[in-house]
Amino acid sequence: MTIQAVRGTRDILPDEVAGWHRVEAAARELFARYGYRELRTPVFEQTELFARGIGAETDIVSKEMYTFADRDDSSLTLRPEATAGIVRAVIEHNLMNTDPALRVYAIGPMFRRERPQKGRYRQFHQVDVEAMGFTSPTIDAEVVELALAFLDACGVRERELLLNSVGDRACRPAYVERLQKALRDLAPSLCADCQRRVETNPLRVLDCKVPADQAAIDTLPRITDHLCSPCGEHFAEVRRQLELLGIPYRLSHRLVRGLDYYVRTTFEVTSTALGAQSSILGGGRYDGLVKALGGPDLAGIGFAVGLERLVSLVPAAEAEPRCDVFLMPLAAGALDPALRLQRRLREAGLRVLLDPEGRSFKSRMKQADKLGARYVAILGEDELNRGVWTLRDMSQSWQLALHEDDILRHIKEKTNG
Ligand code: HAM
């Protein structure tokens, strides 16, 4: 029996990779303009980092992590998201003391054992952006603006920005108590997960996607009606600055997000073009997380984009040309000069291929055609005797007899002209 990829994982094949390159290049180019630098953290960490960082009662930690015992019995977990690992690295390397504008991004695979479906995988990729040490609402607006500028740079225009504030340690406990009270009356009519959440983590009920629960959940008290004045003022200023920058958004009072570290601003960008898994990116403020993970009391805000979903929305990129020159050593003794020429042309920056299997002329021409070769260079019996190559232009069907030394010059002239 053949072995197949693990359920929920997928191969990114060479024909698809141009879209991935495009979004990765857009990220690197754009983020640099906003002062972000790349950081790479390991794909596995100590399990406790995620349990403490993301919250033990979240779906991610309670049911979706790939956790395993290392040979020394310590518990390790494949990262389900990037933020916790980045915060760990910032603390471990004291970046807050050495970086005067702590802004970083990371690109890489994440792992969650969710039920696979279109747009939802068990290994998926994120571009993740984090800014730390800023409490001002200006950075909230800037991070949201950056998220949208990234989608613009990728050519994704059909989208909606959802915005909320989930309060902070000062105002959220009283709201959660109020919410829990209201939920206890509703609980018997809610799904089993929500009934459990009423006691363990009432805010998570707002995240419920079960259709039968929605009408009841919509009647619950809204957090934005119960913000303390500092949170209320912060949120008002974020909204004012977004409006100043001409960024449209929709308030969504149920946007509590699937991770427990958020305070104040939360946001998501959705696209109807994605189907059921409509969220392209999500993020928010996480003041308190750095401290909870053993660091200083440092504010933080960021977002992560799901790359599988983003790439599926990116307009198809033109396929990269695969081959400038296809070499055809046909005569006996033609291989050695062909290998020399191949190396020379590649060193000069051209894309060069030859068929080392020595197939027939006809089948090599077919190959050159399929590869989209612009030129074919033939070295047959006759050429070998005369000390030249036949260079054939595949689109205009002219051909020339050229000495090896002239081939490169000729192609360069044609390409630049
Ligand atoms: P998240 O909302 O869990 O946030 O994930 C962000 C994005 O990752 C989602 O909007 C989605 O596009 C993609 N994603 C999540 N799960 C899957 C999956 N199973 N398959 C495919 N794509 C998926 C975070 O991860 C936070 N760390 C974001 C953040 C950064 N907040 C602050 N800083």
Coordinates of C-alpha atoms and ligand atoms in Angstrom, one line a residue:
M1 CA 0.0 0.0 0.0
T2 CA 1.2 3.5 -0.7
I3 CA 1.7 5.9 2.1
Q4 CA -0.3 9.1 2.0
A5 CA 0.0 12.5 3.7
V6 CA -1.4 12.6 7.2
R7 CA -5.1 13.7 7.3
G8 CA -5.3 17.5 7.6
T9 CA -1.8 18.1 6.1
R10 CA -1.2 19.0 2.5
D11 CA 1.7 19.3 0.1
I12 CA 2.3 22.6 -1.6
L13 CA 3.2 21.5 -5.1
P14 CA 5.6 23.4 -7.4
D15 CA 2.7 24.7 -9.5
E16 CA 1.2 26.4 -6.4
V17 CA 4.4 27.8 -5.0
A18 CA 4.4 31.0 -6.9
G19 CA 1.4 32.2 -4.9
W20 CA 3.2 31.4 -1.6
H21 CA 6.3 33.3 -2.8
R22 CA 4.2 36.2 -3.7
V23 CA 2.6 36.6 -0.3
E24 CA 5.9 35.9 1.6
A25 CA 7.7 38.5 -0.5
A26 CA 4.9 41.0 0.0
A27 CA 5.1 40.4 3.8
R28 CA 8.9 40.9 3.9
E29 CA 8.8 44.1 1.8
L30 CA 5.8 45.7 3.5
F31 CA 6.7 44.8 7.1
A32 CA 10.1 46.3 6.7
R33 CA 8.5 49.6 5.8
Y34 CA 6.7 49.6 9.2
G35 CA 9.9 48.8 11.1
Y36 CA 9.2 45.0 11.6
R37 CA 12.1 42.5 11.5
E38 CA 11.9 38.8 11.2
L39 CA 12.3 36.4 14.1
R40 CA 12.3 32.6 13.9
T41 CA 11.3 30.4 16.8
P42 CA 11.3 26.6 17.1
V43 CA 8.2 24.7 16.0
F44 CA 8.0 22.9 19.4
E45 CA 8.1 24.3 22.9
Q46 CA 7.4 23.2 26.4
T47 CA 3.7 22.4 26.8
E48 CA 3.3 24.7 29.7
L49 CA 4.1 27.8 27.6
F50 CA 0.9 27.3 25.6
A51 CA -1.2 26.2 28.6
R52 CA -0.2 29.4 30.5
G53 CA -0.1 31.6 27.4
I54 CA -3.3 30.7 25.5
G55 CA -5.4 29.5 28.4
A56 CA -6.2 26.0 29.6
E57 CA -9.9 26.3 28.9
T58 CA -9.6 27.3 25.2
D59 CA -10.4 24.8 22.5
I60 CA -6.8 25.1 21.3
V61 CA -5.2 24.0 24.6
S62 CA -7.9 21.6 25.8
K63 CA -8.5 19.6 22.6
E64 CA -6.3 20.6 19.7
M65 CA -2.6 20.5 20.7
Y66 CA -0.2 17.9 19.4
T67 CA 1.5 17.2 22.8
F68 CA 4.0 14.4 23.3
A69 CA 6.3 13.2 26.0
D70 CA 10.0 13.6 25.1
R71 CA 12.4 10.7 25.9
D72 CA 13.2 12.3 29.3
D73 CA 9.4 12.5 30.0
S74 CA 9.2 16.3 29.7
S75 CA 6.0 17.4 27.9
L76 CA 6.5 19.1 24.5
T77 CA 3.9 20.6 22.1
L78 CA 4.0 21.5 18.4
R79 CA 3.2 25.2 18.4
P80 CA -0.5 25.9 17.7
E81 CA 0.2 29.6 17.2
A82 CA 3.2 31.9 17.1
T83 CA 2.5 34.6 19.8
A84 CA 3.4 32.5 22.9
G85 CA 6.7 31.4 21.4
I86 CA 7.6 34.9 20.3
V87 CA 6.9 36.3 23.8
R88 CA 9.1 33.5 25.3
A89 CA 11.9 34.4 22.9
V90 CA 11.5 38.2 23.7
I91 CA 11.8 37.5 27.4
E92 CA 14.6 34.9 27.1
H93 CA 16.8 37.2 25.0
N94 CA 15.8 40.4 26.8
L95 CA 14.8 42.0 23.5
M96 CA 12.7 44.7 25.2
N97 CA 16.0 46.1 26.6
T98 CA 17.9 46.1 23.4
D99 CA 15.3 46.8 20.7
P100 CA 14.1 50.5 20.8
A101 CA 11.0 49.6 18.7
L102 CA 10.1 46.0 19.4
R103 CA 8.3 45.0 16.3
V104 CA 8.8 41.5 14.9
Y105 CA 7.2 39.1 12.5
A106 CA 7.4 35.3 11.9
I107 CA 6.4 33.0 9.0
G108 CA 6.0 29.3 9.5
P109 CA 3.9 26.2 10.1
M110 CA 1.5 25.8 13.1
F111 CA -0.3 22.7 14.3
R112 CA -3.8 22.2 15.6
R113 CA -5.7 19.0 15.7
E114 CA -9.0 20.4 14.4
R115 CA -11.5 18.6 12.2
P116 CA -10.1 19.0 8.7
Q117 CA -12.2 20.7 6.1
K118 CA -11.7 23.2 3.3
G119 CA -9.5 26.0 4.6
R120 CA -8.9 24.2 7.9
Y121 CA -5.8 22.0 8.3
R122 CA -3.9 20.3 11.1
Q123 CA -0.6 21.8 9.8
F124 CA -1.2 25.2 8.4
H125 CA 1.0 28.3 8.0
Q126 CA 0.8 31.8 9.5
V127 CA 2.4 35.1 8.9
D128 CA 2.5 36.5 12.4
V129 CA 3.2 40.1 13.4
E130 CA 3.8 41.4 17.0
A131 CA 4.6 44.8 18.5
M132 CA 5.5 45.0 22.2
G133 CA 6.0 47.8 24.7
F134 CA 3.3 50.1 23.3
T135 CA 0.1 50.9 25.2
S136 CA -1.1 53.8 23.0
P137 CA -4.2 53.3 20.8
T138 CA -2.1 54.6 18.0
I139 CA -0.3 51.3 17.7
D140 CA -3.7 49.4 17.7
A141 CA -4.7 51.4 14.6
E142 CA -1.3 51.0 13.0
V143 CA -1.3 47.2 13.4
V144 CA -4.8 47.0 12.0
E145 CA -3.8 49.3 9.1
L146 CA -0.7 47.0 8.5
A147 CA -2.9 43.9 8.4
L148 CA -5.1 45.5 5.7
A149 CA -2.1 46.9 3.8
F150 CA -0.7 43.4 3.7
L151 CA -4.0 42.1 2.1
D152 CA -3.8 45.0 -0.3
A153 CA -0.3 44.1 -1.3
C154 CA -1.5 40.5 -1.9
G155 CA -4.3 41.8 -4.2
V156 CA -7.1 40.7 -1.7
R157 CA -9.8 43.4 -1.8
E158 CA -13.0 41.5 -1.0
R159 CA -12.9 41.5 2.8
E160 CA -14.5 42.9 6.0
L161 CA -12.8 44.1 9.1
L162 CA -14.5 43.2 12.4
L163 CA -13.6 45.1 15.5
N164 CA -14.3 44.8 19.3
S165 CA -12.9 45.6 22.7
V166 CA -13.0 42.8 25.3
G167 CA -12.0 45.1 28.2
D168 CA -9.3 44.5 30.7
R169 CA -8.6 43.1 34.2
A170 CA -10.4 46.2 35.7
C171 CA -13.7 45.8 33.9
R172 CA -13.9 42.3 32.5
P173 CA -14.5 40.4 35.7
A174 CA -17.7 42.3 36.5
Y175 CA -18.9 41.8 33.0
V176 CA -18.1 38.1 33.0
E177 CA -20.1 37.8 36.2
R178 CA -23.0 39.6 34.6
L179 CA -22.7 37.4 31.6
Q180 CA -22.5 34.2 33.7
K181 CA -25.7 35.2 35.5
A182 CA -27.5 35.7 32.3
L183 CA -26.1 32.5 30.9
R184 CA -27.2 30.3 33.8
D185 CA -30.8 31.1 32.9
L186 CA -30.2 30.3 29.2
A187 CA -27.9 27.3 29.8
P188 CA -30.5 24.4 29.4
S189 CA -31.2 25.6 25.9
L190 CA -27.6 25.8 24.8
C191 CA -25.3 23.2 23.3
A192 CA -23.3 20.8 25.7
D193 CA -20.0 22.7 25.1
C194 CA -21.7 26.0 26.0
Q195 CA -23.3 24.5 29.1
R196 CA -19.8 23.6 30.3
R197 CA -18.4 27.0 29.4
V198 CA -21.0 28.8 31.5
E199 CA -19.1 27.5 34.5
T200 CA -15.5 27.3 33.2
N201 CA -15.1 30.3 30.8
P202 CA -18.3 32.1 30.0
L203 CA -16.7 34.5 27.5
R204 CA -16.1 31.5 25.2
V205 CA -19.9 31.1 24.8
L206 CA -19.8 34.2 22.7
D207 CA -17.6 32.3 20.3
C208 CA -20.0 29.4 19.8
K209 CA -20.8 28.6 16.2
V210 CA -23.7 26.2 16.8
P211 CA -26.6 27.6 14.7
A212 CA -29.3 26.7 17.3
D213 CA -27.5 28.7 20.0
Q214 CA -27.2 31.9 18.0
A215 CA -30.5 33.6 18.8
A216 CA -30.1 33.1 22.5
I217 CA -26.5 34.3 22.5
D218 CA -27.4 37.5 20.7
T219 CA -29.6 38.5 23.7
L220 CA -26.7 38.4 26.1
P221 CA -25.2 41.6 27.7
R222 CA -22.5 43.2 25.4
I223 CA -19.1 43.8 26.7
T224 CA -18.7 47.1 24.9
D225 CA -21.6 48.4 27.1
H226 CA -19.6 47.5 30.3
L227 CA -16.1 48.8 29.6
C228 CA -14.4 50.9 32.3
S229 CA -13.5 54.4 31.3
P230 CA -9.8 53.8 30.4
C231 CA -10.9 50.9 28.1
G232 CA -13.8 52.9 26.7
E233 CA -11.5 55.8 25.9
H234 CA -8.8 53.5 24.4
F235 CA -11.4 51.9 22.1
A236 CA -12.9 55.2 21.1
E237 CA -9.5 56.5 20.1
V238 CA -8.7 53.3 18.1
R239 CA -11.9 53.8 16.2
R240 CA -11.3 57.5 15.7
Q241 CA -7.9 56.8 14.2
L242 CA -9.2 54.1 11.9
E243 CA -11.8 56.5 10.7
L244 CA -9.1 59.2 10.2
L245 CA -7.1 56.7 8.1
G246 CA -10.3 55.9 6.1
I247 CA -10.4 52.3 7.2
P248 CA -14.0 50.9 7.3
Y249 CA -14.9 48.4 10.0
R250 CA -17.9 46.7 11.5
L251 CA -18.3 46.5 15.3
S252 CA -18.8 42.9 16.4
H253 CA -19.5 42.6 20.1
R254 CA -19.1 38.8 20.1
L255 CA -15.5 38.9 18.7
V256 CA -13.8 37.5 21.9
R257 CA -11.4 35.3 19.8
G258 CA -10.3 31.8 20.6
L259 CA -7.3 32.6 22.8
D260 CA -7.5 33.9 26.4
Y261 CA -4.7 36.4 26.3
Y262 CA -6.6 39.2 24.7
V263 CA -7.5 42.5 26.4
R264 CA -9.1 45.6 24.9
T265 CA -8.8 45.6 21.1
T266 CA -9.6 42.5 19.2
F267 CA -10.1 42.2 15.4
E268 CA -10.6 39.8 12.6
V269 CA -10.7 40.1 8.8
T270 CA -13.1 37.8 7.0
S271 CA -13.9 37.1 3.4
T272 CA -17.1 35.6 2.0
A273 CA -15.0 34.1 -0.8
L274 CA -13.5 31.7 1.7
G275 CA -16.7 29.7 2.6
A276 CA -17.3 28.3 6.1
Q277 CA -13.7 29.1 7.3
S278 CA -14.1 32.7 6.5
S279 CA -11.4 34.3 8.8
I280 CA -8.3 35.3 6.9
L281 CA -6.6 36.9 9.9
G282 CA -7.2 37.6 13.5
G283 CA -5.4 39.5 16.3
G284 CA -5.6 41.9 19.2
R285 CA -3.9 43.4 22.2
Y286 CA -2.4 41.1 24.9
D287 CA -1.1 43.4 27.6
G288 CA -0.3 41.1 30.6
L289 CA 0.8 38.1 28.6
V290 CA 4.5 38.9 28.8
K291 CA 4.2 39.2 32.6
A292 CA 2.2 36.0 32.8
L293 CA 5.0 34.2 31.0
G294 CA 7.6 35.4 33.5
G295 CA 8.7 38.7 31.8
P296 CA 8.3 42.4 32.6
D297 CA 4.9 44.1 32.5
L298 CA 5.0 44.8 28.8
A299 CA 2.1 45.6 26.6
G300 CA 1.7 43.7 23.3
I301 CA -0.5 43.6 20.2
G302 CA -0.4 41.6 17.0
F303 CA -2.2 39.5 14.4
A304 CA -1.7 36.3 12.4
V305 CA -2.8 35.6 8.8
G306 CA -3.6 32.1 7.7
L307 CA -1.5 31.5 4.6
E308 CA -3.5 28.7 3.1
R309 CA -6.6 30.9 3.2
L310 CA -4.7 34.0 1.9
V311 CA -3.0 32.2 -1.0
S312 CA -6.4 30.8 -2.1
L313 CA -7.6 34.4 -2.5
V314 CA -4.6 35.7 -4.2
P315 CA -5.1 36.3 -8.0
A316 CA -3.2 33.7 -9.9
A317 CA 0.4 34.8 -10.5
E318 CA 1.9 34.3 -13.9
A319 CA 3.9 31.1 -13.9
E320 CA 7.7 31.8 -13.6
P321 CA 9.6 31.0 -16.8
R322 CA 11.3 27.7 -16.2
C323 CA 13.9 27.5 -18.9
D324 CA 15.7 30.2 -21.0
V325 CA 17.8 27.7 -23.0
F326 CA 17.4 24.0 -23.6
L327 CA 20.6 22.4 -24.7
M328 CA 20.6 19.4 -27.1
P329 CA 23.8 17.6 -27.4
L330 CA 22.9 15.2 -30.2
A331 CA 26.2 13.9 -31.6
A332 CA 28.5 11.5 -29.9
G333 CA 31.0 13.6 -28.1
A334 CA 28.6 16.6 -27.8
L335 CA 27.9 16.0 -24.1
D336 CA 31.2 17.5 -22.8
P337 CA 30.9 20.8 -24.6
A338 CA 27.2 20.9 -23.6
L339 CA 28.1 20.5 -19.9
R340 CA 30.7 23.3 -20.2
L341 CA 28.2 25.6 -21.9
Q342 CA 25.4 24.7 -19.4
R343 CA 27.7 25.8 -16.5
R344 CA 28.7 29.0 -18.3
L345 CA 25.2 30.1 -19.1
R346 CA 23.9 29.2 -15.6
E347 CA 26.8 31.3 -14.1
A348 CA 25.7 34.2 -16.3
G349 CA 22.2 34.0 -14.7
L350 CA 20.3 32.1 -17.4
R351 CA 17.9 29.2 -16.6
V352 CA 19.4 26.2 -18.5
L353 CA 18.3 22.6 -18.8
L354 CA 19.3 19.6 -20.9
D355 CA 18.1 16.1 -21.1
P356 CA 20.8 13.9 -19.7
E357 CA 18.9 10.7 -20.7
G358 CA 19.9 11.2 -24.4
R359 CA 16.3 10.7 -25.8
S360 CA 15.4 11.3 -29.5
F361 CA 15.5 14.7 -31.1
K362 CA 11.7 14.7 -31.4
S363 CA 11.1 13.9 -27.7
R364 CA 13.7 16.5 -26.6
M365 CA 12.0 19.2 -28.7
K366 CA 8.7 18.2 -27.0
Q367 CA 10.3 18.5 -23.7
A368 CA 11.7 22.0 -24.5
D369 CA 8.3 23.1 -25.7
K370 CA 6.6 21.9 -22.4
L371 CA 9.2 23.6 -20.3
G372 CA 8.5 26.9 -22.2
A373 CA 12.2 27.2 -23.4
R374 CA 12.8 30.4 -25.2
Y375 CA 15.8 29.0 -27.0
V376 CA 17.1 25.5 -28.0
A377 CA 20.8 25.1 -28.7
I378 CA 21.6 22.1 -30.8
L379 CA 25.0 20.4 -31.1
G380 CA 24.7 17.7 -33.8
E381 CA 27.3 15.9 -36.0
D382 CA 27.4 18.8 -38.5
E383 CA 27.7 21.5 -35.8
L384 CA 30.4 19.6 -34.0
N385 CA 32.5 19.4 -37.2
R386 CA 32.1 23.1 -37.8
G387 CA 32.7 24.2 -34.2
V388 CA 29.3 25.9 -33.8
W389 CA 26.0 25.5 -32.1
T390 CA 22.6 26.0 -33.8
L391 CA 20.6 28.4 -31.7
R392 CA 16.9 28.2 -32.4
D393 CA 14.4 30.8 -31.2
M394 CA 11.3 28.8 -30.2
S395 CA 8.8 31.7 -30.6
Q396 CA 10.0 33.3 -33.8
S397 CA 11.4 30.1 -35.4
W398 CA 14.6 31.6 -36.7
Q399 CA 17.9 29.8 -36.2
L400 CA 21.6 30.9 -36.3
A401 CA 24.9 29.1 -36.3
L402 CA 26.9 30.5 -33.4
H403 CA 30.2 29.8 -31.8
E404 CA 30.0 28.9 -28.1
D405 CA 31.5 32.2 -27.1
D406 CA 28.8 34.1 -29.0
I407 CA 25.7 32.3 -27.6
L408 CA 25.6 34.2 -24.3
R409 CA 26.2 37.6 -25.9
H410 CA 23.5 36.9 -28.5
I411 CA 20.8 35.9 -25.9
K412 CA 21.7 38.8 -23.7
E413 CA 21.3 41.2 -26.6
K414 CA 17.9 39.7 -27.5
T415 CA 16.7 39.9 -23.9
N416 CA 17.8 43.4 -23.3
G417 CA 16.5 44.6 -26.7
Ligands
HAM1 P1 -6.0 32.7 15.3 O1 -7.3 33.5 15.1 O2 -6.1 31.5 16.1 O3 -5.0 33.7 16.0 O4 -5.3 32.3 13.9 C1 -5.1 33.4 13.0 C2 -5.4 32.8 11.6 O5 -4.8 31.6 11.3 C3 -6.9 32.6 11.3 O6 -7.6 33.7 11.0 C4 -6.8 31.6 10.1 O7 -6.6 32.3 8.9 C5 -5.5 30.8 10.4 N1 -5.8 29.5 11.0 C6 -6.1 29.2 12.3 N2 -6.3 27.9 12.4 C7 -6.2 27.3 11.2 C8 -6.4 26.0 10.6 N3 -6.6 25.0 11.4 N4 -6.2 25.8 9.3 C9 -5.9 26.9 8.5 N5 -5.8 28.1 8.9 C10 -5.9 28.4 10.3 C11 -3.7 33.4 16.4 O8 -3.2 32.4 16.1 C12 -3.1 34.5 17.2 N6 -1.7 34.0 17.6 C13 -3.0 35.8 16.4 C14 -2.3 36.9 17.2 C15 -1.0 37.3 17.0 N7 -2.8 37.6 18.1 C16 -1.9 38.5 18.6 N8 -0.8 38.3 17.9

